[in-house]
Amino acid sequence: MSQEVKNAAAADSAAAPKKYRPTRAPRTAPNEELAAERARDFRPVDNGFTKADAIAEANRCLDCKKPFCMDGCPVGVHIPQFIEQIRAEDWGGALATIKDDNLLPSICGRVCPQENQCEGKCILGRKGEPVAIGQLERMLGDMADEVGQAPVCKPKNGKKVAVVGSGPSGIACAGALAREGFDVTVFEAFFTGGGVLTYGIPEFRLPKAIVKHEIASLEDLGVHFEYNSVAGRLFDADELFNDEGFDALYMAVGAGLPNFLNVPGENLPGIYTANEYLTRSNLMHAYNFPEYDTPIRHGKHVVIFGGGNVAMDAARTALRLGAEEVTLAYRRTEAEMPARLAEVHHAKEEGIKFLELVAPLEFIDDGQGRSASVAKVRLQRMELGEPDASGRRRPQPIEGSEFEIPCDVAITAIGTRANPFAKLCADVELNKWGLIEADENGRTSNPRVWAGGDIVTGAATVILAMGAGKKAAASIAETLLAE
Ligand SMILES: Cc1cc2nc3c(=O)[nH]c(=O)nc-3n(C[C@H](O)[C@H](O)[C@H](O)COP(=O)(O)OP(=O)(O)OC[C@H]3O[C@@H](n4cnc5c(N)ncnc54)[C@H](O)[C@@H]3O)c2cc1C
């Protein structure tokens, strides 16, 4: 080859875009506070990725031709695209890519069970550790102010939609409709918005400022929030349609009615449902003592019953409220616990004791007569039998295995049910569990009413609730704009 031809070939290869080659670096470690230091206050456990962390992590992505990660995302976020934009340091573009499908990346990045969703499908996870997609999503969400994205809405179309409930499902629906030019009002029973994101999930996992910021960004889109507005008590669907001129209603009232253990002594002072305990701490600011002096019992020996995210949140909150010892009692084993892996890991790191294969038989008081409180709990050991309807092996009691442990505060976190308010608010068909019957687009038996989130599925996840809100918004828009 002549020197001239060699030079031309070299120039060509320099001009051609470099082929992307993923690094073989290990998964970027999270920036977590030390367990011993963080376990006694409500500071965030994880401080999130820096830009350098995000670029390093994005460089691990294999850029698969068929990206399975997207199949794992219930709202279909274009994950490979935003990862590529991170590599190019196009932060604004990456955030816009996520926000096309998910209005709440700061929240989902923090609380989604990624190990069962996007990260669970990442090819890298088959032999090693998946790309930390949740951390990347969270980091981009947190950059919204820095990259300054102005809300974009279509011109007003003259149609009005009411949303009842300001949890993730309600706000996802409200945001999507506002972008399409609808006039949206969210009616919320509490004095503040966010649903479980505010009253359930503690500050150390999801700071309230982030939820407030997301709600403010909906207000920037023109969504109007009416607080202290209990649908089914103060007004109902007919009034919204006939007196207030709304064209459609989306019901996203959640399923927050707690289940009980139904064992003797369960009504003793000192025994809370997780719902009440976490609401006192999060919404009524018991965590913010002494600024707020909210009544909540500070136990020495706190026992939590359950194995899901709610149980982990209650256990870790009790520790931060000053308990000497917090025990999580679960009737199956850790392998069957429905909580996110990260929560189980963090709870153990912080010193929560895990007592597997036990069920409560009875709460025993401290013998103080009329002013008695709970002092002990009597437990029975269990063993796992055949799988039940949920596919998990059924716990069965072992006769003669009873024992007692000290317990001056008990918190039950064994699931929740539908609140009967739904029926009072709108004439819609319910199933045998009191959940609203709705199709995959959220349509109910009432042609003007859509529903989604936990009130349709039963207690589920933030991202599923949001996905339902988004689908219902599309269905509402299609219906109303065709009229
Ligand atoms: C403690 C806890 C921790 C959790 N952790 C996780 C997690 O880590 N990851 C995850 O993915 N999921 C988690 N979940 C589950 C998740 O939060 C829920 O699946 C999700 O919030 C459901 O959203 P939603 O909008 O359907 O209902 P909700 O969030 O329950 O919101 C319903 C809203 O409707 C309002 N409302 C109810 N009735 C009325 C009425 N009559 N009128 C007006 N307003 C009304 C309520 O006040 C509430 O604000 C957790 C749940 C709890 C309780």
Coordinates of C-alpha atoms in Angstrom, one line a residue, residues 164-165 167 169 196 199 251-257 416-419 422 435 452-456 458-459:
V164 CA -59.4 11.4 43.8
G165 CA -56.2 10.5 45.8
G167 CA -50.6 8.9 45.7
S169 CA -51.3 6.6 40.8
V196 CA -48.0 6.4 50.9
Y199 CA -47.4 9.0 55.1
M251 CA -60.2 7.0 41.5
A252 CA -56.8 6.4 43.0
V253 CA -57.7 6.0 46.7
G254 CA -55.2 3.3 47.5
A255 CA -55.9 0.3 49.8
G256 CA -54.7 1.5 53.2
L257 CA -57.1 -0.3 55.6
T416 CA -53.8 -3.9 53.9
R417 CA -57.2 -3.9 52.3
A418 CA -59.5 -1.6 50.3
N419 CA -61.1 1.3 52.2
A422 CA -64.6 3.9 47.1
L435 CA -61.4 -3.5 45.3
G452 CA -56.2 2.4 39.2
G453 CA -53.4 1.7 41.6
D454 CA -53.8 -0.2 44.9
I455 CA -57.6 0.2 44.9
V456 CA -57.7 -2.0 41.8
G458 CA -54.7 -4.5 46.1
A459 CA -51.4 -3.4 47.8

